[in-house]
Coordinates of C-alpha atoms and ligand atoms in Angstrom, one line a residue:
X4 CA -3.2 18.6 8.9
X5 CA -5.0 17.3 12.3
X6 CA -7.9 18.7 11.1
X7 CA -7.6 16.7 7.7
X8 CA -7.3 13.5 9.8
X9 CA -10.6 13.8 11.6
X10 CA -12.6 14.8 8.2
X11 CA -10.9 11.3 7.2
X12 CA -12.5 9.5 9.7
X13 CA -15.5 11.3 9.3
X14 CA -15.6 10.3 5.8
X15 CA -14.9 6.1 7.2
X16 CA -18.5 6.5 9.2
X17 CA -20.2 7.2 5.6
X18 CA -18.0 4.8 4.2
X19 CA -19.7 1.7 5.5
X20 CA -20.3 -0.9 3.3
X21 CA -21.9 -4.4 3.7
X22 CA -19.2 -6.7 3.7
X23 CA -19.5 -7.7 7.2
X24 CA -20.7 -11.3 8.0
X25 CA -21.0 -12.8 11.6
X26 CA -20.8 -15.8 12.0
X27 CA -22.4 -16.9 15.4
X28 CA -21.5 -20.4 16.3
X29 CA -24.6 -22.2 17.3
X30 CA -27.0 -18.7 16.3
X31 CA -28.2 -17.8 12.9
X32 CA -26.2 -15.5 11.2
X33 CA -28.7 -12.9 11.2
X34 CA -27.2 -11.3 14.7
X35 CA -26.8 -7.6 14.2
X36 CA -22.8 -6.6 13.6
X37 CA -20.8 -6.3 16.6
X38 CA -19.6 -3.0 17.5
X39 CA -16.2 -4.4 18.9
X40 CA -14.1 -6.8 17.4
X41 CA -11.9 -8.1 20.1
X42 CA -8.6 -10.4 19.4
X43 CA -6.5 -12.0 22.2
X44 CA -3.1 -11.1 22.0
X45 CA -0.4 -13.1 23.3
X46 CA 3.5 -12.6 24.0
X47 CA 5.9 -14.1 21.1
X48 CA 8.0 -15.0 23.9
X49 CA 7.1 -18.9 23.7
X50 CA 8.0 -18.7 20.0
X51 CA 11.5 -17.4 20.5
X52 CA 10.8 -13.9 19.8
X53 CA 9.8 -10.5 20.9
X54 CA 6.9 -8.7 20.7
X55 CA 3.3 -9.2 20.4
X56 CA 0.8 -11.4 18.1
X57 CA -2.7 -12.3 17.0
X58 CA -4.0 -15.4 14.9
X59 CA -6.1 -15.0 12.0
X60 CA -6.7 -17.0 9.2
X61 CA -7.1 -16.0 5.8
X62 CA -8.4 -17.1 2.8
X63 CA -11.0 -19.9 2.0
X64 CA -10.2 -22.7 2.9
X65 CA -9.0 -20.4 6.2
X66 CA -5.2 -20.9 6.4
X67 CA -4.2 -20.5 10.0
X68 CA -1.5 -17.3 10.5
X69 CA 0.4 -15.7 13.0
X70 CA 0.7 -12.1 12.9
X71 CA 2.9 -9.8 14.7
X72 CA 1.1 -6.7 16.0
X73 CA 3.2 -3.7 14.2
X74 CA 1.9 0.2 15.1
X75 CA 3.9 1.6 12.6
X76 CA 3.0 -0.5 8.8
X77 CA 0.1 0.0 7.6
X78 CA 0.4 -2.8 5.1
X79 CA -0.7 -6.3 6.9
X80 CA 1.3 -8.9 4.8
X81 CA 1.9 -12.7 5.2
X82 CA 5.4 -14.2 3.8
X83 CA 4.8 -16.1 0.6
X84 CA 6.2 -18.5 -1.4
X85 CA 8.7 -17.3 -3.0
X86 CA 10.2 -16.2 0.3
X87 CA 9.9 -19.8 1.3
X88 CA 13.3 -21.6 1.1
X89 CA 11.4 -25.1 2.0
X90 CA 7.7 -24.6 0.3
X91 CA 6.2 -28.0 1.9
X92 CA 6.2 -25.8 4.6
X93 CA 2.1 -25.1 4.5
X94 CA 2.4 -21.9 6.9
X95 CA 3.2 -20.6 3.3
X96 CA 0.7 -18.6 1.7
X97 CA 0.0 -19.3 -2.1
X98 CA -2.8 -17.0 -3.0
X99 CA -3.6 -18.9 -5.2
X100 CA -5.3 -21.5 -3.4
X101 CA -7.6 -19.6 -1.6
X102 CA -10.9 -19.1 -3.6
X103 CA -11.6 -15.4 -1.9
X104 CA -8.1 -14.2 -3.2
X105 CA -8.3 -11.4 -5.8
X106 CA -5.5 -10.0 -6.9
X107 CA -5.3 -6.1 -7.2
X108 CA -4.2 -5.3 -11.0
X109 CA -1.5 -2.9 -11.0
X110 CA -3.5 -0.5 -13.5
X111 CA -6.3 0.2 -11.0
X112 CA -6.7 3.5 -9.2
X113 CA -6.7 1.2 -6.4
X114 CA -3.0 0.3 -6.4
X115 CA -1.9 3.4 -8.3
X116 CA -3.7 5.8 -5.5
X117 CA -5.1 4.2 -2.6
X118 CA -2.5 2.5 -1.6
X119 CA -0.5 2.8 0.9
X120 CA 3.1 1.7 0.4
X121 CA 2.5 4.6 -2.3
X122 CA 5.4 3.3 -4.9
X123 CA 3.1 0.2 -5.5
X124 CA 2.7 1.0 -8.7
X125 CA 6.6 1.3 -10.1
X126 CA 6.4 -1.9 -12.1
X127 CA 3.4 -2.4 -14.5
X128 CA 4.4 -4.7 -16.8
X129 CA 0.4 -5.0 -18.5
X130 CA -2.6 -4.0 -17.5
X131 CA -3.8 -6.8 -15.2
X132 CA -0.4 -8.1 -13.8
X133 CA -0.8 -7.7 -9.6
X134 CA 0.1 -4.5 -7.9
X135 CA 3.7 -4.6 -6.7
X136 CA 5.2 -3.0 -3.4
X137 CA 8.7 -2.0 -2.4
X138 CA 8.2 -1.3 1.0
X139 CA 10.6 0.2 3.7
X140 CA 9.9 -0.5 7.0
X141 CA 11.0 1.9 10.0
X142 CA 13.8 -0.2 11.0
X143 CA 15.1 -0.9 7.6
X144 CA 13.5 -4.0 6.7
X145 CA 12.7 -4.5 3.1
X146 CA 9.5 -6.3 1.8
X147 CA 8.9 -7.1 -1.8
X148 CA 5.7 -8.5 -3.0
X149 CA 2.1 -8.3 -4.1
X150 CA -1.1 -7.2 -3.2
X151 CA -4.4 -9.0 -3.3
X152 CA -7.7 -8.6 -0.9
X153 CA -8.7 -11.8 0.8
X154 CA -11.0 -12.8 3.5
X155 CA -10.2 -13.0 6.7
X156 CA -11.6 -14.7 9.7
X157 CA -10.7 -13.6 12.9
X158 CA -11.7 -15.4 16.6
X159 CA -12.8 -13.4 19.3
X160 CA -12.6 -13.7 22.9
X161 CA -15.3 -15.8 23.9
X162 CA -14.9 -18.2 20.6
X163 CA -17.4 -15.8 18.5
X164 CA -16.3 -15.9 14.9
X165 CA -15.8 -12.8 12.6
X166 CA -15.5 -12.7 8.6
X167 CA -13.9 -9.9 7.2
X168 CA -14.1 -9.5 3.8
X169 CA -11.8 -7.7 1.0
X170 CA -9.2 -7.5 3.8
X171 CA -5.9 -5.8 1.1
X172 CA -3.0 -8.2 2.2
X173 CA 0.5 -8.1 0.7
X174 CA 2.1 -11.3 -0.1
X175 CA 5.4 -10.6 0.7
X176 CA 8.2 -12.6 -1.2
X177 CA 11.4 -10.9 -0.4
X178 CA 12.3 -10.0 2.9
X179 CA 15.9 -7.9 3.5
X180 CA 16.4 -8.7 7.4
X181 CA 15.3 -11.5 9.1
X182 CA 12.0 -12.0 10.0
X183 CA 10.9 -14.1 12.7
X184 CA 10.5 -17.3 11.7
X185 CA 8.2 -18.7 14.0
X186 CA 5.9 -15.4 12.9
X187 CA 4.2 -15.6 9.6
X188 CA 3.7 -11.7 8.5
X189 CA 2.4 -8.6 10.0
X190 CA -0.5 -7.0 11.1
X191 CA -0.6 -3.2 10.2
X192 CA -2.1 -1.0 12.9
X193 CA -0.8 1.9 11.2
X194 CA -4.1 3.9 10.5
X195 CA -5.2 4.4 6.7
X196 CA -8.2 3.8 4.9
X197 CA -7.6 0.2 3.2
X198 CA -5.5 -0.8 6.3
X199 CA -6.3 -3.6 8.3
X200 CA -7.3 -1.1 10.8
X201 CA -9.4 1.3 8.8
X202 CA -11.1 -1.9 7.5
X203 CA -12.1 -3.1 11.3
X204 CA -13.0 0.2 12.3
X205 CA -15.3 0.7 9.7
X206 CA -16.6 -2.3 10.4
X207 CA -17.8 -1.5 13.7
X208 CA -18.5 2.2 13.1
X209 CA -15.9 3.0 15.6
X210 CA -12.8 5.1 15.6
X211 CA -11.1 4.0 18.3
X212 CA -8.7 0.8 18.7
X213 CA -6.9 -0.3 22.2
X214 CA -4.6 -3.3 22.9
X215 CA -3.6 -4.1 26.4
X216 CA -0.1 -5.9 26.5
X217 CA 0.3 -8.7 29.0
X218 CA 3.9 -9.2 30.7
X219 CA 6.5 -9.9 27.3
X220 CA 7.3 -12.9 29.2
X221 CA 3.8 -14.6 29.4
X222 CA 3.6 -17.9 28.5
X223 CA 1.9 -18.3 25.4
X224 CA -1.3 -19.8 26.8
X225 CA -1.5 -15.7 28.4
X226 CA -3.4 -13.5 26.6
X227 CA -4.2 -9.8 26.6
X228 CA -6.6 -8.1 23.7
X229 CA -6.6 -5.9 20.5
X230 CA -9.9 -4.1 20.6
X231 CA -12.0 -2.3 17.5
X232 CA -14.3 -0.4 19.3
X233 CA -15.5 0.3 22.6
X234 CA -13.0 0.1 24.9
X235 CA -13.6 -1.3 28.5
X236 CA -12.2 1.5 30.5
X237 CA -9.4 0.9 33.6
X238 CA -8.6 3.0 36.8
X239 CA -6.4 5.9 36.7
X240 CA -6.5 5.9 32.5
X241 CA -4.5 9.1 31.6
X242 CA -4.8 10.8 28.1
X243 CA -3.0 12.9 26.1
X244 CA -2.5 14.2 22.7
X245 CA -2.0 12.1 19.6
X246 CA -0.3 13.6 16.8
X247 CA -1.6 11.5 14.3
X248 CA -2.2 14.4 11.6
X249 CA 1.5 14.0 9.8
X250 CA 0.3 11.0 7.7
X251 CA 1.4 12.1 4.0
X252 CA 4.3 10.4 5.1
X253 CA 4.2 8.5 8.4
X254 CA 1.4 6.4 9.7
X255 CA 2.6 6.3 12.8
X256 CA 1.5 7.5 16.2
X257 CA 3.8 11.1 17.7
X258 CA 3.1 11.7 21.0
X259 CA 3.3 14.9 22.0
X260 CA 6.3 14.9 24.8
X261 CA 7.9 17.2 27.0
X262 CA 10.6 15.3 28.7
X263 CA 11.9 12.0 30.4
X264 CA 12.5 12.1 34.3
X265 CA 14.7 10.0 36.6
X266 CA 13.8 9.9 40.0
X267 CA 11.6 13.0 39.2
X268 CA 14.5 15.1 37.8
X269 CA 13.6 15.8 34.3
X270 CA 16.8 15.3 32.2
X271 CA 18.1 18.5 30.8
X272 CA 17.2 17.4 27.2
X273 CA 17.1 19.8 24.4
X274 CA 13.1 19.8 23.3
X275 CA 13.9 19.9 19.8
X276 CA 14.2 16.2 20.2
X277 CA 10.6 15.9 20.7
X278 CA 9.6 17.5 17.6
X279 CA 8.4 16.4 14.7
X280 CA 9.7 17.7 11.1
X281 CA 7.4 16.8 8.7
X282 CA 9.9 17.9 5.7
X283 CA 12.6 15.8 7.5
X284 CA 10.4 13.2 8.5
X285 CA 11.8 12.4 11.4
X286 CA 12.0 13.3 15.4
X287 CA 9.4 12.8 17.6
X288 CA 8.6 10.2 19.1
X289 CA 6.0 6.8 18.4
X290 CA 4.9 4.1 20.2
X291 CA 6.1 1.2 17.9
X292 CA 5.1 -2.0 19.2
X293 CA 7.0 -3.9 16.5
X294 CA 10.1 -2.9 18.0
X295 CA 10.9 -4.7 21.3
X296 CA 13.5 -1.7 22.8
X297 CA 13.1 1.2 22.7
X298 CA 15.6 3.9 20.8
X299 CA 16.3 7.4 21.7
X300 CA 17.8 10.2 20.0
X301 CA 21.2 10.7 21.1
X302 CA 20.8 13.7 23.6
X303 CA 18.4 11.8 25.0
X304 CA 19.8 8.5 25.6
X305 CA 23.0 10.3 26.7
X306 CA 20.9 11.8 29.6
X307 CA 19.2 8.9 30.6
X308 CA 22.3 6.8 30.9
X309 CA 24.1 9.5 33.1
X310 CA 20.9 9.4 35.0
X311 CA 20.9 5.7 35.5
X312 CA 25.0 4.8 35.7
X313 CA 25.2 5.5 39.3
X314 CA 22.5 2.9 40.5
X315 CA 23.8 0.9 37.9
X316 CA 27.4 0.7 38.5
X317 CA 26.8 -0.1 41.7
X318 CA 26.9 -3.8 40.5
X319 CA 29.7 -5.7 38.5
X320 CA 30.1 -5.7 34.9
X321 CA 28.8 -9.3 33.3
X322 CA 32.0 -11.2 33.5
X323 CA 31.0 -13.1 30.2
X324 CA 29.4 -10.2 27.8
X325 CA 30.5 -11.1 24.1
X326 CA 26.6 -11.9 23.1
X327 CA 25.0 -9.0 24.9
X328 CA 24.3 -6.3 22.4
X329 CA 23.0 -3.8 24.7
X330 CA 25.7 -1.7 25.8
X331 CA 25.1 -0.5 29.7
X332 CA 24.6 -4.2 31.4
X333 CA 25.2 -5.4 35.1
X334 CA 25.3 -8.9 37.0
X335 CA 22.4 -9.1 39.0
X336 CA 22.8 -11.9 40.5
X337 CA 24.0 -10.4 44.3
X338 CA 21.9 -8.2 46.0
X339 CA 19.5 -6.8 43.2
X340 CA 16.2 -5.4 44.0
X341 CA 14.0 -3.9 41.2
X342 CA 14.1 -0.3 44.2
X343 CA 17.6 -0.1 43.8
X344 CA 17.0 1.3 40.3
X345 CA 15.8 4.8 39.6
X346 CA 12.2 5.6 38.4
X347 CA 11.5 6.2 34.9
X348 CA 8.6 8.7 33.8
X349 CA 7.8 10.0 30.0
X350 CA 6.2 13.1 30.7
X351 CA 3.7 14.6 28.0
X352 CA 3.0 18.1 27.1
X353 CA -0.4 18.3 28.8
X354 CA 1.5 16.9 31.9
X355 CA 0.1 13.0 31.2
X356 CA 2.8 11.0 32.8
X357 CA 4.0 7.6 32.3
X358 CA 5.6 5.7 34.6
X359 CA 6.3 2.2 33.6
X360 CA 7.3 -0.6 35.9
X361 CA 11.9 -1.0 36.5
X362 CA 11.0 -4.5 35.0
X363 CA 10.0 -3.0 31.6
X364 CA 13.5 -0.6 31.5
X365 CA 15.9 -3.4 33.5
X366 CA 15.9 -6.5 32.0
X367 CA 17.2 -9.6 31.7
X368 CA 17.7 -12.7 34.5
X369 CA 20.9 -12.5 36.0
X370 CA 22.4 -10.8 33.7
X371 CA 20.2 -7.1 33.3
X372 CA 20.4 -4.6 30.7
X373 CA 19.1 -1.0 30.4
X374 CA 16.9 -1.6 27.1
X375 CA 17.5 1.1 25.1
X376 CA 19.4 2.0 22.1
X377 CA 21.3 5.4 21.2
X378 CA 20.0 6.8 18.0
X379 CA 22.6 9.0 16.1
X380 CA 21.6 12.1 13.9
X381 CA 17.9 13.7 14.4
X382 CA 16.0 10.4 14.4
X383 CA 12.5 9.6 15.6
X384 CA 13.0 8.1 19.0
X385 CA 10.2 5.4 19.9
X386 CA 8.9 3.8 23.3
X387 CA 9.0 -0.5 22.0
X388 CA 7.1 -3.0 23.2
X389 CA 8.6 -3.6 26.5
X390 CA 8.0 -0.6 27.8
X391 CA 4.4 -0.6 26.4
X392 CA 4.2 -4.0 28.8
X393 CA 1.4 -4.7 31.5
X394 CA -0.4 -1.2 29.7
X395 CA -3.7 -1.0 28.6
X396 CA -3.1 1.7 25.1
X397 CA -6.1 3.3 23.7
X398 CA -6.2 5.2 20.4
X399 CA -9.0 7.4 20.2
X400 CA -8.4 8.8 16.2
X401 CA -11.2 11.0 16.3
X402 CA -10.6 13.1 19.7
X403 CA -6.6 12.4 18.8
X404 CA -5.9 11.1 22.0
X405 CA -4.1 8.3 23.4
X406 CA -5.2 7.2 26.8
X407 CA -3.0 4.9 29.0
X408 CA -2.9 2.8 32.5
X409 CA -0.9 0.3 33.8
X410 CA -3.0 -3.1 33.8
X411 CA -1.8 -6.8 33.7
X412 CA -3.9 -7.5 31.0
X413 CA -5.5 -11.1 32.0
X414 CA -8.7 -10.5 34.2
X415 CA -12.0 -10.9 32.4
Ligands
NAG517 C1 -14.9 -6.9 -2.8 O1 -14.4 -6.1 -3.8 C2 -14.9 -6.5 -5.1 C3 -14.1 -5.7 -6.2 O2 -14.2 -4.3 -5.9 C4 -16.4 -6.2 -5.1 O3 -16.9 -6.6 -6.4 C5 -17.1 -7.0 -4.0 O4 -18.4 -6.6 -4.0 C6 -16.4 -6.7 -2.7 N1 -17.0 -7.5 -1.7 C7 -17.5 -7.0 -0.6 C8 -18.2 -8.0 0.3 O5 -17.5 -5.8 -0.3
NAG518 C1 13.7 -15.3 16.6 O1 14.0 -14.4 17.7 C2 14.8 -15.0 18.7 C3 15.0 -14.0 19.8 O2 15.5 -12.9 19.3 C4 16.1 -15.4 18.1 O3 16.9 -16.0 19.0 C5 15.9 -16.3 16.9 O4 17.1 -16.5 16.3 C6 14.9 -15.6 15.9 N1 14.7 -16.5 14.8 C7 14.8 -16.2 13.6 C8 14.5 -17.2 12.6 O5 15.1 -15.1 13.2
NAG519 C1 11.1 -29.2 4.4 O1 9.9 -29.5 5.1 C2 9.6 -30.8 5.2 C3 8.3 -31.0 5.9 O2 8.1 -30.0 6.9 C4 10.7 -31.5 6.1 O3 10.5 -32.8 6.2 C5 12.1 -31.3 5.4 O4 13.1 -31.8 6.2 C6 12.3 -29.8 5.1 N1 13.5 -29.6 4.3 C7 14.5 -28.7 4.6 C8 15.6 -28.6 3.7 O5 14.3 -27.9 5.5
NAG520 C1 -0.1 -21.7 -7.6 O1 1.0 -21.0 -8.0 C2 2.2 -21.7 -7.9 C3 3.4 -20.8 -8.3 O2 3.1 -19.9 -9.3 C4 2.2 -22.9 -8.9 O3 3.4 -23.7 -8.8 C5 1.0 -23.8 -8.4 O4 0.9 -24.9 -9.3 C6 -0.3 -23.0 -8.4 N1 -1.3 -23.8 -7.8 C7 -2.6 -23.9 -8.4 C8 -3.6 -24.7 -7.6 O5 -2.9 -23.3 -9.4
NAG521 C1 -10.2 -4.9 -2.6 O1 -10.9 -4.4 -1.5 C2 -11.2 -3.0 -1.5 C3 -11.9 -2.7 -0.3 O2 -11.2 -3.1 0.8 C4 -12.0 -2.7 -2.7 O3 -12.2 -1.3 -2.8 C5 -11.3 -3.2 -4.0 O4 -12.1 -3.0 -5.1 C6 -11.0 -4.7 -3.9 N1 -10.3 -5.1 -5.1 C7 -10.4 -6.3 -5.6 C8 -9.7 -6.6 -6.8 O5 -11.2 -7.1 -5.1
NAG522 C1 -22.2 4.9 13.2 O1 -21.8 5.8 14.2 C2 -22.4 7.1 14.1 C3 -21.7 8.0 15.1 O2 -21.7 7.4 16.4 C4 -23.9 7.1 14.2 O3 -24.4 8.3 14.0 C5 -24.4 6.1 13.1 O4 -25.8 6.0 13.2 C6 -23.7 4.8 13.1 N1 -24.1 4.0 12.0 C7 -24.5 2.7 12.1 C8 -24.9 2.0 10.8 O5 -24.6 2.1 13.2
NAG523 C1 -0.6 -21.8 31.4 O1 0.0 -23.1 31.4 C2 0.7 -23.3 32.6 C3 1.6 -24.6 32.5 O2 1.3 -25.2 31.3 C4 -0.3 -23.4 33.7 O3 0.4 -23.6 34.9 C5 -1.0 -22.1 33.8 O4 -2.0 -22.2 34.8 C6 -1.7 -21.8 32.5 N1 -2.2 -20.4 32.6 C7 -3.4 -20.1 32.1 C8 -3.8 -18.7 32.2 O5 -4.1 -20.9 31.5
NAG524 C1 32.2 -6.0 28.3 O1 33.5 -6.1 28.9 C2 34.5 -5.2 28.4 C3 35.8 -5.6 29.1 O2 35.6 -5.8 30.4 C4 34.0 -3.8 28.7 O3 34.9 -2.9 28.2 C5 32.6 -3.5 28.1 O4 32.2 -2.3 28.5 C6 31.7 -4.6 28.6 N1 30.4 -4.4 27.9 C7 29.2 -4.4 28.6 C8 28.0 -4.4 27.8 O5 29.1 -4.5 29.8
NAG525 C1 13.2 -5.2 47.7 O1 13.2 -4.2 48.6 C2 12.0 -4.0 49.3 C3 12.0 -2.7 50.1 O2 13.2 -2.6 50.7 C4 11.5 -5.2 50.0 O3 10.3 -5.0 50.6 C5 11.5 -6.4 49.1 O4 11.2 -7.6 49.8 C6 12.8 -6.5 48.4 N1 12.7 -7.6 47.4 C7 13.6 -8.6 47.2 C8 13.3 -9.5 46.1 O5 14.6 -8.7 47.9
NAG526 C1 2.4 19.8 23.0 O1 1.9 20.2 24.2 C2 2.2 21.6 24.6 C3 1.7 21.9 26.0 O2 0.3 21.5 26.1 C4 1.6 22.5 23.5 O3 1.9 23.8 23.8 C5 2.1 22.2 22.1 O4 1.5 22.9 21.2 C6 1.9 20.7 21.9 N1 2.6 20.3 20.6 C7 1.9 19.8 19.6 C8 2.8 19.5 18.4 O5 0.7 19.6 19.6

């Protein structure tokens, strides 16, 4: 399977086509093509939500969008208009105003093999009606739509513009759970050939992508990066394996653990928990950034919370707690300090530890919470995107390796 994955990637590098342009503002647009593409990437917390985004726009005329940064979809897709309840609303896609959108027929090998939400291709009504998807996201969400490729222009650090072109983008019209609404659609980092990902990696003849998450409370004027290509190495970067080879049915990243430690007294968990079953799909664990907690299996969690209840009662129970949906919660608000709490590490199997900051597992302002959620059954346990926080995350496809270090993100 692993070795599958890096023949894949192989086969991206002969892959390159010539549908890059540059666009150089104030240069002709001979320049050579970068060999990084690099996005800022901000905290949705000024837009009343969690998690991370870039801006892009798509189509021509460019339509501006917001897109949440999601490791574990491969499909990048926008909310359309038929998911639109008030369609004067122009953050609304209709494909059908932008001159560069091509629908994908639903009789093409293209959505009936390439794809990826593979049941694309379940309604065909003729020949050349667009390629459907019925896609199922990790956490249950639903998206219903279609899939077209369209131009996208992306802004890099520094002001540089970048055209991508035959970018596949669903147009998603039905959405199950509530999607942010502040956030227009997702981009995919999940890695596939036709994915967003795939696409700017082949771009720039690269194989390696990094984003660097700034604090999840930055003001929105804060930015961090997404990164195609060479990454700018940090001190004390630590690496270890990524199990990216189980892709028939997951195009997420496993990491490769070996236990959680409190204080630096690994948890008596049982290791099964850590493993992947690729006929049950599930265990493991990913790094999901769409998610803003982060979820562990019940054995797991169970541990964790013993580990943490005695620093933790220490303090009173919230005296108004009908909204808080996190279930081990404290009033902060005498005598707190962030070295009260115990120490979290995720330790990995080559002995890579990581050691995020008590802000990134204790949060909230007077009110704090432990921010994690038990998992029931033999699910795939995931570190979110507050844990991720204030880390620079490298994903090297070809070595399989993710490399890691604590950074805030900002300097440049
Ligand atoms: C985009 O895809 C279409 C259809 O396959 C193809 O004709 C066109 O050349 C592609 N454009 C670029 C820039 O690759
Ligand atoms: C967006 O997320 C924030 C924070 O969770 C929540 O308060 C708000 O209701 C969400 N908005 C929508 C439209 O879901
Ligand atoms: C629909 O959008 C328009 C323009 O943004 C706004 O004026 C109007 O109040 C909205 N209607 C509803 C029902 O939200
Ligand atoms: C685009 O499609 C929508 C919905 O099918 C339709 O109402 C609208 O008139 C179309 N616009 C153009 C410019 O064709
Ligand atoms: C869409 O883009 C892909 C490459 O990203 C290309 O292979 C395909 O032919 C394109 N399809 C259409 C209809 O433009
Ligand atoms: C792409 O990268 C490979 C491996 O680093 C290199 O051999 C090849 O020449 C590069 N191709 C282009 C077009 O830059
Ligand atoms: C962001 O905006 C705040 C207030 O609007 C300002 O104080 C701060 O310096 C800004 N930060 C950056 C990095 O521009
Ligand atoms: C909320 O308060 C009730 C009653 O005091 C208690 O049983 C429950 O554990 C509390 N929940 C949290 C999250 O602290
Ligand atoms: C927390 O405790 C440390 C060490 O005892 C101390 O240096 C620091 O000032 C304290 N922070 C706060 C906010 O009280
Ligand atoms: C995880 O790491 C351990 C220790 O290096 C190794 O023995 C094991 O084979 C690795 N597991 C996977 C699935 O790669």
């Amino acid at each position: 399977m692993e070795r599958n994955m890096s023949l894949i990637f192989l086969v991206w590098l002969v892959w390159l086509n010539g549908c890059f342009l540059l666009e150089v503002d104030g240069l002709n647009a001979e320049s050579s093509k970068p060999n990084r593409l690099e996005l800022p990437l901000r905290s949705a917390s000024d837009l009343d939500s969690f998690g991370y985004f870039v801006s892009m726009r798509i189509g021509i005329p460019p339509k501006k969008y917001l897109m949440k940064l999601s490791t574990c979809t491969v499909l990048t897709w926008i909310k359309c208009r038929n998911e639109c309840k008030n369609c004067s609303d122009t953050r609304f896609n209709q494909p059908n105003e932008s001159r560069t959108y091509r629908s994908i027929p639903c009789s093409s090998s293209y959505c009936t093999s390439d794809l990826i939400p593979s049941n694309a291709n379940e309604v065909c009504p003729k020949p050349d009606a667009p390629c459907r998807y019925d896609y199922l996201l990790e956490d249950g969400t639903r998206l219903v739509g279609t899939i077209g490729n369209d131009t996208v222009t992306v802004r890099m650090r520094g002001n540089q513009k970048v055209r991508l072109e035959n970018i596949t983008i669903g147009c998603t019209e039905e959405i199950t759970s509530k999607f942010n609404k502040s956030l227009d659609g997702e981009l995919g980092l999940g890695v596939e050939y036709q994915s967003f990902a795939g696409k700017a990696l082949r771009q720039t003849n690269t194989t390696s992508f990094a984003y660097c998450l700034v604090d999840s409370w930055s003001p929105i004027n804060v930015s961090g990066y997404l990164v195609f290509g060479r990454v700018d190495q940090v001190p004390n970067m630590q690496e270890t394996d990524l199990l990216v080879g189980h892709w028939t049915w997951s195009k997420s990243y496993h990491l490769n653990v070996s236990g959680i430690s409190v204080d630096g007294i690994m948890l008596d968990i049982p290791s099964d928990v850590w493993l992947y079953d690729p006929n049950g799909r599930t265990g493991g664990m990913i790094l999901d950034t769409g998610s803003p907690l982060s979820w562990l299996a019940a054995p797991a969690y169970d541990k964790l919370i013993q580990a943490f209840l005695p620093s933790i009662t220490k303090f009173p129970k919230p005296k108004d707690n009908e909204s808080i949906a996190l279930q081990h919660c404290f009033d902060s608000t005498t005598g707190y300090n962030e070295t009260l709490m115990p120490k979290l590490a995720i330790h990995f199997g080559n002995g890579a530890k990581f050691e995020p900051p008590v802000k990134s597992y204790v949060m909230g302002d007077d009110v704090k919470c432990l921010g994690f959620v038990r998992l029931d059954g033999v699910p795939t346990s995931n570190i979110g995107s507050f844990l991720q926080q204030n880390h620079l995350w490298e994903f090297d496809l070809f070595n399989e390796k993710l490399r890691f270090a604590p950074s805030t993100c900002t300097s440049d």
